[in-house]
Amino acid sequence: MTAKIIDFLRERRPEGPCLVVDLDVVRENYLAFAHALPDTRIFYAVKANPAPEVLALLASLGSNFDCASVAEIDMARTAGATAERISFGNTIKKERDIAAAFARGINLFAVDCEAEVEKVARAAPGARVFCRILCDGAGAEWPLSRKFGCEPDMAVGVLEHAHRLGLAAYGVSFHVGSQQGNVEAWDAALASAAGIFELLAERGIQLQMVNLGGGFPTRYLKEVPGVPSYAQAIDGALKRHFGNRIPETIIEPGRGMVGNAGVIKAEVVLVSKKHESDSVRWVYLDIGKFGGLAETMDESIRYPIRTSHDADEKAPCVLAGPTCDSADVLYEKTPYDLPISLSIGDEVLIEGTGAYTTTYSAVAFNGFEPLASYVI
Amino acid sequence: MTAKIIDFLRERRPEGPCLVVDLDVVRENYLAFAHALPDTRIFYAVKANPAPEVLALLASLGSNFDCASVAEIDMARTAGATAERISFGNTIKKERDIAAAFARGINLFAVDCEAEVEKVARAAPGARVFCRILCDGAGAEWPLSRKFGCEPDMAVGVLEHAHRLGLAAYGVSFHVGSQQGNVEAWDAALASAAGIFELLAERGIQLQMVNLGGGFPTRYLKEVPGVPSYAQAIDGALKRHFGNRIPETIIEPGRGMVGNAGVIKAEVVLVSKKHESDSVRWVYLDIGKFGGLAETMDESIRYPIRTSHDADEKAPCVLAGPTCDSADVLYEKTPYDLPISLSIGDEVLIEGTGAYTTTYSAVAFNGFEPLASYVI
C-alpha cells in the first residue's frame, strides 16, 4: 500500500472493484533484481500484468520480456522492446504462432519435447531453443504441476535433436514454482542443469544459458525473504554446480516484479449468517474468483485485506465473491479474520494484487464487468 | 452434436477455439421443460449463456429470466422480456443495483438474510421476495457450497421480517446443486419449503410460490435422466408435501437449457511425454481452464470429446490447456482416453459446452482472446 495509491482512491473514487498499480513500486522491484543479480538478464513474465504502462516502464529500464503468446510479443514490442529482448517462453505453441514470432524477429524459444523442437525447426529455422526441465515445486504456494518440462535426462535428447535440426541448442530452463518461499529451491535444478551441460558437451554441443525462471515471491500475509537472499543462494548454487564455467543466466520474475505494486479496492456487499446461532459470518465482496481473484483457487494465495475498521476486534469469516456460483468462495476451509464491525458498503483494500488478477478475470460472468485497472 | 453445427464448422472453418450453439436444440429443451412441467413458469438462468440470440429465442417462446446482475436484466429486456418476466435471483446484491432493477420494473428478488431484506425494502418498496434455503447438494456434479441460502428455520424469520417491512413475502427457493443426477433430490427441500409455508401461515402470512431452482443436468459422458423423470419426481414431492394446496412453482434451468446445444471446436497444439518411458501422454489443446473450460475445476465436469480418429485404439492421457499456468490442466487425476493416433494440428470437438463456457473465459490471460461464440 502506497500513499500514491491511497491518494488516487481518495481523489478519484472509482465506482466498482478496481486494481490500482503504483509504477514506483515496479521500478523499485526491477532495480532490486538488477542490483542483486547484476550478471543476470531480466525477462519480465508479461502474463503477470501486461498493462501497457507497466511494460513501457520496464522496457525503458532495460528489461527483457518473457512472452506466452504472439499477442504478448506484440504488447512487448509496442512497449518499446526490440525482438532480441523478447523470448517466446511457452513450451506449448502452434507452429503458425512460432512462424509469426519468427517473422517479428524473435529468436529465443522454449521447448520441452522433440515434437516442439520440430515445430521450431520448421517455423523458425536456426533459432535458439532452451529446454525446460521438471522441478518438484516444493516450497511454492501456487501449485506446480508436471505440465511444463521433461525429465532432465530426456532434455539431453531434446537438445541434441534441436542441434541436429539446425537449431542453436542454447540452454536449459526450469521453474521452481510460483511464490517460492525457499531460497535454496534453485539448487537441485541447477545441479540437473549442470549435468545436462556436461552430457551435451561430451557430444560436442556447448550450451550457454540457464534460465532460472520465476518463483520470486511477493509479500502476502507472511514475510518472505528479500531478493538479495535469493540472489546469494542462486549465486552459491551456480558456483557449486558450474565451478568456474558459470553460464549466462536469465530470470523471469512476474509476481516478484508487480505483485506488491497493486491494490484492489472492493466493497462489502453483504454480511450474513446461515443461521442466527452460527459463530462464523459470511462476508461477500463485489470481487471474487471470477472477477480477478482466481489465485484464491484451493485457497492457494491468501491476500492481506485492509479495512477502515482494522483497530476493532476481529473474528473469523468465510469470504466470498458476488456471483451466483457456489464455487465463487475465496476463503472457507481456513476462515479469514476480519473486523466484527465490518459492514455492508464498507470499502476493503486487497493488497499484493498487482500480479495475476486483471487478465484472469472473466469477460462477463454473471454480467459483471472484467476488473478495471488504473496504473499510476 | 448436430448436423447444423458440423456443417457450420466445415463451411466457415473458424480460426482458433470457438463455441457453436445450435438454437434448434435450445428450442427443443425449452419445449421439453414446458411440456413436462406445464404448471411451472420457466426462468432461464441467463448466466449459463447470455448470447443475445439465445435470449431472444427464449423470450419469443415465452420464457422468463433469472438474472444475476443489472447487466443481465438489461440483456433480458433487450431480448424482448418485459419486467414481470424477470427475477433478480442473486441473493448478494448492492442496494444501488436493487434500486436500478426496481427502476426498470423488476418486482421479484431473492434474499437469504435479514440484511438483504432490508436493502430490498429500502430500494424496492413493496416488491416480492423469496427466501433461499440451504440444500445439501448431494448427487450434484458441480460443487454446491453453503454460499447461498439460510437454514430453513431461519427463513421463517427472514420472510416475516420482509412482511413487517412492507414487502410481499412471496415464497421459498432452493437449489439442489448443478448437474443433479438424482431425480429425487427435490424431495427433502420441498418438505422444508412446506414447513416454512405452514409456519408463516400460522403467523398470518400466505406464501405463494416455490422456486425449484435449477440443477437439471445435461448429458456429458454419462447418461442422465430425461426432463420427464424430473417432472414426475417433483410433481410427486409437491403433492406429498403440499397436499391439495400446491403453490405456484418456477424453475431456473441453465445448464439443462443450453448445455447440450453447444460444441467447442479446438485444436491439438502438442502431444508429448515427460519421459520417453512414460505410459501416459500429455495432450495440450488451444483451450483450457482459463479459455472457457473453467468447470473442469477439480475435474468436476467431464466433457465428451470427439476426434476424427475415434475409430482408432485409445489410451489415457493428461489433458491440458495452452497457457503458461501450471494450474491450467483439465484432466489429470482421472486421465482421459483419447485415440493414440491423435496428433498435433488435429481438430477436436468438445460436446455439451453450451453452458458456463463463454462468460467464464478470461479477458486476456497469457494474451489469448476470450472464447469466440457463434449462435446458429
XYZ file of C-alpha atoms in Angstrom, chain A:
376
model
C 0.000 0.000 0.000
C 1.497 3.317 -1.015
C 0.498 6.930 -0.343
C 0.119 7.405 -4.115
C -2.495 4.637 -4.287
C -4.343 5.909 -1.208
C -4.441 9.422 -2.670
C -5.619 8.148 -6.049
C -8.508 6.218 -4.495
C -9.490 9.139 -2.286
C -9.474 11.640 -5.137
C -10.856 9.551 -7.986
C -13.306 7.378 -6.021
C -13.707 4.855 -8.849
C -17.053 3.043 -8.920
C -16.913 -0.759 -8.684
C -13.968 -3.019 -7.923
C -10.649 -1.997 -9.459
C -6.924 -2.612 -9.340
C -4.537 0.302 -8.829
C -0.865 -0.261 -9.680
C 1.885 2.070 -8.477
C 4.676 2.226 -11.084
C 7.180 3.454 -8.492
C 6.980 0.055 -6.799
C 7.505 -1.742 -10.106
C 10.603 0.404 -10.704
C 11.951 -0.401 -7.228
C 11.386 -4.105 -7.812
C 13.161 -4.012 -11.174
C 16.116 -2.175 -9.698
C 16.281 -4.611 -6.769
C 16.512 -7.569 -9.174
C 19.059 -5.784 -11.384
C 21.157 -4.836 -8.381
C 21.061 -8.221 -6.670
C 21.725 -10.195 -9.862
C 23.946 -7.880 -11.946
C 25.113 -10.641 -14.311
C 21.609 -11.947 -14.987
C 19.293 -10.686 -17.714
C 15.772 -9.984 -16.508
C 12.879 -11.253 -18.670
C 9.669 -9.908 -17.156
C 6.857 -12.502 -17.345
C 4.314 -10.408 -19.239
C 1.396 -12.665 -18.230
C 1.653 -11.450 -14.624
C 0.401 -7.999 -15.637
C 0.526 -6.817 -19.255
C -0.695 -3.257 -18.584
C 0.900 -1.058 -21.280
C 2.268 1.371 -18.680
C 3.998 -1.466 -16.804
C 5.552 -2.819 -20.000
C 6.655 0.640 -21.146
C 8.321 1.373 -17.805
C 10.154 -1.945 -17.783
C 11.207 -1.527 -21.407
C 12.654 1.888 -20.569
C 14.555 0.408 -17.628
C 16.169 -2.154 -19.924
C 14.080 -5.214 -19.109
C 13.613 -8.114 -21.484
C 10.266 -9.872 -21.845
C 9.124 -13.478 -21.437
C 6.013 -13.850 -23.603
C 3.391 -16.614 -23.655
C 1.731 -15.796 -26.980
C 2.051 -13.707 -30.125
C -0.324 -11.178 -28.581
C 2.062 -10.734 -25.645
C 5.009 -10.431 -28.035
C 3.187 -7.605 -29.801
C 2.455 -5.911 -26.482
C 6.150 -6.020 -25.568
C 7.115 -4.615 -28.970
C 4.535 -1.847 -28.656
C 6.046 -1.015 -25.273
C 9.409 -0.461 -26.956
C 11.202 -3.786 -26.684
C 13.146 -4.908 -29.727
C 12.951 -8.543 -30.834
C 16.269 -9.598 -29.259
C 14.825 -8.616 -25.891
C 11.859 -10.971 -26.229
C 11.574 -14.724 -25.643
C 8.652 -16.960 -26.575
C 8.672 -18.807 -23.279
C 5.596 -21.017 -23.658
C 6.519 -24.651 -24.316
C 3.096 -25.151 -25.995
C 2.953 -23.198 -29.237
C 1.074 -23.550 -32.502
C 3.503 -23.826 -35.379
C 1.862 -20.823 -37.063
C 2.444 -18.787 -33.900
C 6.129 -19.739 -33.883
C 6.293 -18.574 -37.516
C 4.532 -15.320 -36.615
C 7.019 -14.714 -33.798
C 9.998 -15.551 -36.018
C 8.669 -13.136 -38.650
C 8.818 -10.463 -35.925
C 12.470 -11.298 -35.284
C 12.023 -13.413 -32.152
C 14.932 -15.816 -31.855
C 14.587 -17.492 -28.458
C 12.055 -20.271 -27.875
C 11.182 -22.666 -25.049
C 10.738 -26.382 -25.782
C 10.291 -29.486 -23.665
C 9.958 -32.317 -26.194
C 11.101 -33.347 -29.660
C 7.752 -32.533 -31.304
C 8.038 -28.919 -30.191
C 11.665 -28.790 -31.395
C 10.480 -29.950 -34.812
C 7.877 -27.199 -34.981
C 10.534 -24.589 -34.143
C 12.967 -26.073 -36.679
C 10.335 -25.783 -39.416
C 8.868 -22.401 -38.460
C 11.954 -20.609 -37.104
C 14.984 -22.216 -38.764
C 18.261 -21.628 -36.955
C 16.638 -20.106 -33.883
C 17.907 -20.602 -30.325
C 15.993 -23.001 -28.090
C 16.199 -23.809 -24.418
C 14.740 -26.956 -22.932
C 12.615 -26.800 -19.825
C 13.142 -29.496 -17.240
C 10.784 -30.614 -14.494
C 11.148 -29.343 -10.952
C 9.204 -30.621 -7.966
C 7.986 -27.197 -6.836
C 8.402 -27.964 -3.141
C 8.107 -24.752 -1.135
C 5.902 -22.955 -3.676
C 2.460 -21.632 -2.720
C 0.866 -21.742 -6.181
C 0.630 -25.391 -7.301
C 3.286 -26.503 -9.757
C 2.085 -29.388 -11.892
C 4.106 -31.526 -14.259
C 2.576 -29.577 -17.148
C 5.809 -27.956 -18.333
C 9.214 -29.527 -18.744
C 10.617 -33.004 -19.216
C 12.789 -35.231 -17.072
C 16.390 -33.933 -17.089
C 17.814 -36.994 -18.838
C 15.270 -36.593 -21.645
C 16.333 -32.947 -22.086
C 19.701 -34.122 -23.370
C 18.000 -35.892 -26.280
C 15.650 -32.974 -26.916
C 18.526 -30.501 -27.202
C 20.601 -32.898 -29.288
C 17.595 -33.220 -31.618
C 17.437 -29.433 -31.888
C 21.129 -29.280 -32.742
C 20.657 -31.988 -35.371
C 17.809 -29.982 -36.967
C 19.946 -26.867 -37.309
C 18.695 -25.002 -34.272
C 21.032 -23.462 -31.703
C 20.795 -25.678 -28.613
C 21.089 -22.735 -26.300
C 20.312 -23.743 -22.756
C 18.149 -25.167 -20.029
C 15.243 -23.666 -18.104
C 13.204 -24.642 -15.084
C 10.689 -23.131 -12.733
C 10.896 -23.704 -9.013
C 7.192 -22.904 -8.511
C 5.409 -19.601 -8.111
C 5.593 -17.767 -4.770
C 8.585 -19.881 -3.783
C 9.467 -19.334 -0.139
C 12.635 -21.417 -0.047
C 15.716 -19.538 -1.308
C 17.546 -22.866 -1.760
C 14.905 -24.178 -4.199
C 17.166 -23.425 -7.191
C 19.965 -25.706 -6.019
C 18.688 -29.110 -7.162
C 17.524 -27.762 -10.520
C 20.920 -26.133 -11.109
C 22.591 -29.461 -10.350
C 20.405 -31.076 -13.035
C 21.141 -28.248 -15.461
C 24.896 -28.620 -14.944
C 24.571 -32.339 -15.652
C 22.812 -31.582 -18.952
C 25.518 -29.076 -19.909
C 28.144 -31.748 -19.269
C 26.420 -34.533 -21.193
C 25.886 -32.289 -24.205
C 29.465 -31.004 -24.072
C 30.581 -34.637 -24.330
C 28.566 -34.769 -27.565
C 30.224 -31.575 -28.808
C 27.283 -29.262 -28.072
C 28.095 -26.224 -25.933
C 25.051 -24.900 -24.088
C 25.368 -21.297 -22.983
C 22.419 -20.284 -20.897
C 20.464 -21.252 -17.799
C 17.022 -19.743 -17.466
C 16.362 -19.622 -13.723
C 12.667 -18.951 -14.279
C 10.442 -17.096 -11.864
C 9.135 -18.048 -8.467
C 10.362 -14.944 -6.629
C 7.639 -14.225 -4.103
C 5.723 -11.135 -3.225
C 4.678 -10.364 0.314
C 1.164 -11.529 1.157
C 0.304 -12.302 4.768
C 3.640 -13.880 5.639
C 7.071 -12.238 5.431
C 9.141 -13.509 2.511
C 12.925 -13.393 2.039
C 14.202 -10.393 0.061
C 15.656 -10.530 -3.448
C 19.258 -10.367 -2.110
C 18.749 -13.641 -0.199
C 17.583 -15.350 -3.378
C 20.473 -13.849 -5.359
C 23.014 -15.065 -2.831
C 21.583 -18.590 -2.743
C 21.433 -18.769 -6.554
C 24.968 -17.423 -6.870
C 26.198 -20.077 -4.440
C 24.383 -22.851 -6.312
C 25.745 -21.675 -9.676
C 29.330 -21.764 -8.348
C 28.747 -25.117 -6.670
C 27.459 -26.813 -9.814
C 29.198 -24.932 -12.650
C 32.535 -24.150 -10.950
C 34.466 -21.546 -12.922
C 32.375 -22.028 -16.070
C 29.302 -20.037 -14.997
C 26.813 -19.846 -17.888
C 24.766 -16.843 -18.966
C 21.694 -16.628 -16.754
C 18.276 -15.126 -17.113
C 15.368 -14.806 -14.692
C 11.652 -14.444 -15.414
C 10.065 -12.623 -12.480
C 6.343 -11.886 -12.777
C 4.751 -11.914 -9.332
C 8.031 -10.704 -7.815
C 8.042 -7.714 -10.190
C 4.459 -6.460 -9.894
C 2.661 -8.353 -7.094
C 3.248 -5.821 -4.332
C 2.743 -2.859 -6.695
C -1.017 -3.317 -6.868
C -4.008 -2.967 -4.586
C -7.587 -3.940 -5.364
C -10.307 -1.698 -3.997
C -13.510 -3.632 -3.345
C -16.757 -3.224 -1.422
C -18.611 -5.328 1.116
C -21.954 -6.282 -0.498
C -23.399 -8.420 2.280
C -22.559 -9.724 5.748
C -24.794 -12.553 6.898
C -25.103 -15.838 8.707
C -26.658 -19.095 7.584
C -28.324 -19.434 10.971
C -28.640 -16.993 13.871
C -26.629 -19.374 16.051
C -23.653 -19.672 13.632
C -20.376 -18.408 15.008
C -18.848 -17.668 11.598
C -20.193 -14.843 9.409
C -20.164 -14.836 5.631
C -18.728 -11.674 4.108
C -19.485 -11.144 0.417
C -17.372 -8.750 -1.660
C -18.026 -7.276 -5.100
C -14.992 -9.186 -6.419
C -14.382 -12.914 -6.314
C -12.792 -15.862 -8.017
C -14.176 -14.942 -11.430
C -13.570 -11.200 -11.151
C -9.783 -11.340 -10.795
C -9.032 -13.320 -7.637
C -8.567 -16.655 -9.442
C -5.440 -17.368 -7.422
C -7.597 -17.981 -4.359
C -8.313 -21.324 -6.080
C -7.908 -24.030 -3.429
C -7.160 -21.071 -1.120
C -3.606 -21.016 -2.534
C -2.855 -17.323 -2.346
C -4.000 -15.569 0.800
C -4.108 -11.811 0.278
C -3.778 -9.236 3.060
C -7.017 -7.250 3.401
C -7.195 -3.782 4.945
C -10.347 -2.075 6.146
C -11.084 1.175 7.942
C -12.102 -0.883 10.997
C -8.773 -2.641 11.496
C -8.367 -1.262 15.012
C -11.551 -3.123 16.056
C -11.818 -6.669 17.342
C -11.610 -9.311 14.626
C -13.381 -12.632 14.150
C -13.137 -15.334 11.502
C -15.448 -15.196 8.482
C -15.984 -17.023 5.232
C -15.106 -14.670 2.387
C -16.954 -14.991 -0.926
C -17.483 -13.255 -4.249
C -20.617 -11.693 -5.743
C -21.568 -14.183 -8.455
C -24.364 -16.764 -8.384
C -21.762 -19.513 -8.432
C -21.306 -21.801 -5.457
C -17.608 -22.158 -6.292
C -17.072 -18.399 -6.012
C -15.843 -18.615 -2.419
C -12.395 -17.202 -1.577
C -11.574 -18.469 1.903
C -13.660 -21.022 3.754
C -11.509 -24.005 4.753
C -9.322 -21.514 6.594
C -11.667 -18.682 7.534
C -10.296 -15.139 7.331
C -10.108 -12.800 10.329
C -11.900 -9.519 9.644
C -13.208 -6.814 11.988
C -16.543 -7.647 13.612
C -17.643 -4.072 12.878
C -17.150 -4.509 9.117
C -20.473 -3.880 7.422
C -22.339 -3.591 4.127
C -20.991 -0.816 1.903
C -17.571 -0.676 3.573
C -14.547 -0.409 1.324
C -11.821 -3.056 1.609
C -8.327 -2.931 0.142
C -6.824 -6.207 -1.045
C -3.055 -5.898 -1.094
C -0.450 -7.670 -3.180
C -2.798 -7.944 -6.155
C -0.602 -6.427 -8.870
C 0.091 -9.830 -10.445
C -2.281 -12.425 -11.892
C -5.539 -10.558 -11.349
C -6.739 -8.390 -14.264
C -6.049 -10.892 -17.029
C -7.563 -13.801 -15.103
C -10.871 -12.015 -14.741
C -13.811 -13.413 -16.678
C -15.185 -11.452 -19.632
C -18.693 -11.181 -18.257
C -19.578 -13.952 -15.828
C -22.998 -13.162 -14.313
C -22.928 -9.958 -16.348
C -20.176 -8.420 -14.208
C -17.548 -6.306 -15.964
C -13.936 -7.517 -16.027
C -11.688 -5.995 -13.346
C -10.909 -2.348 -14.075
C -7.270 -1.294 -13.769
C -5.505 2.010 -13.185
C -1.734 2.312 -13.470
C -0.375 5.408 -11.791
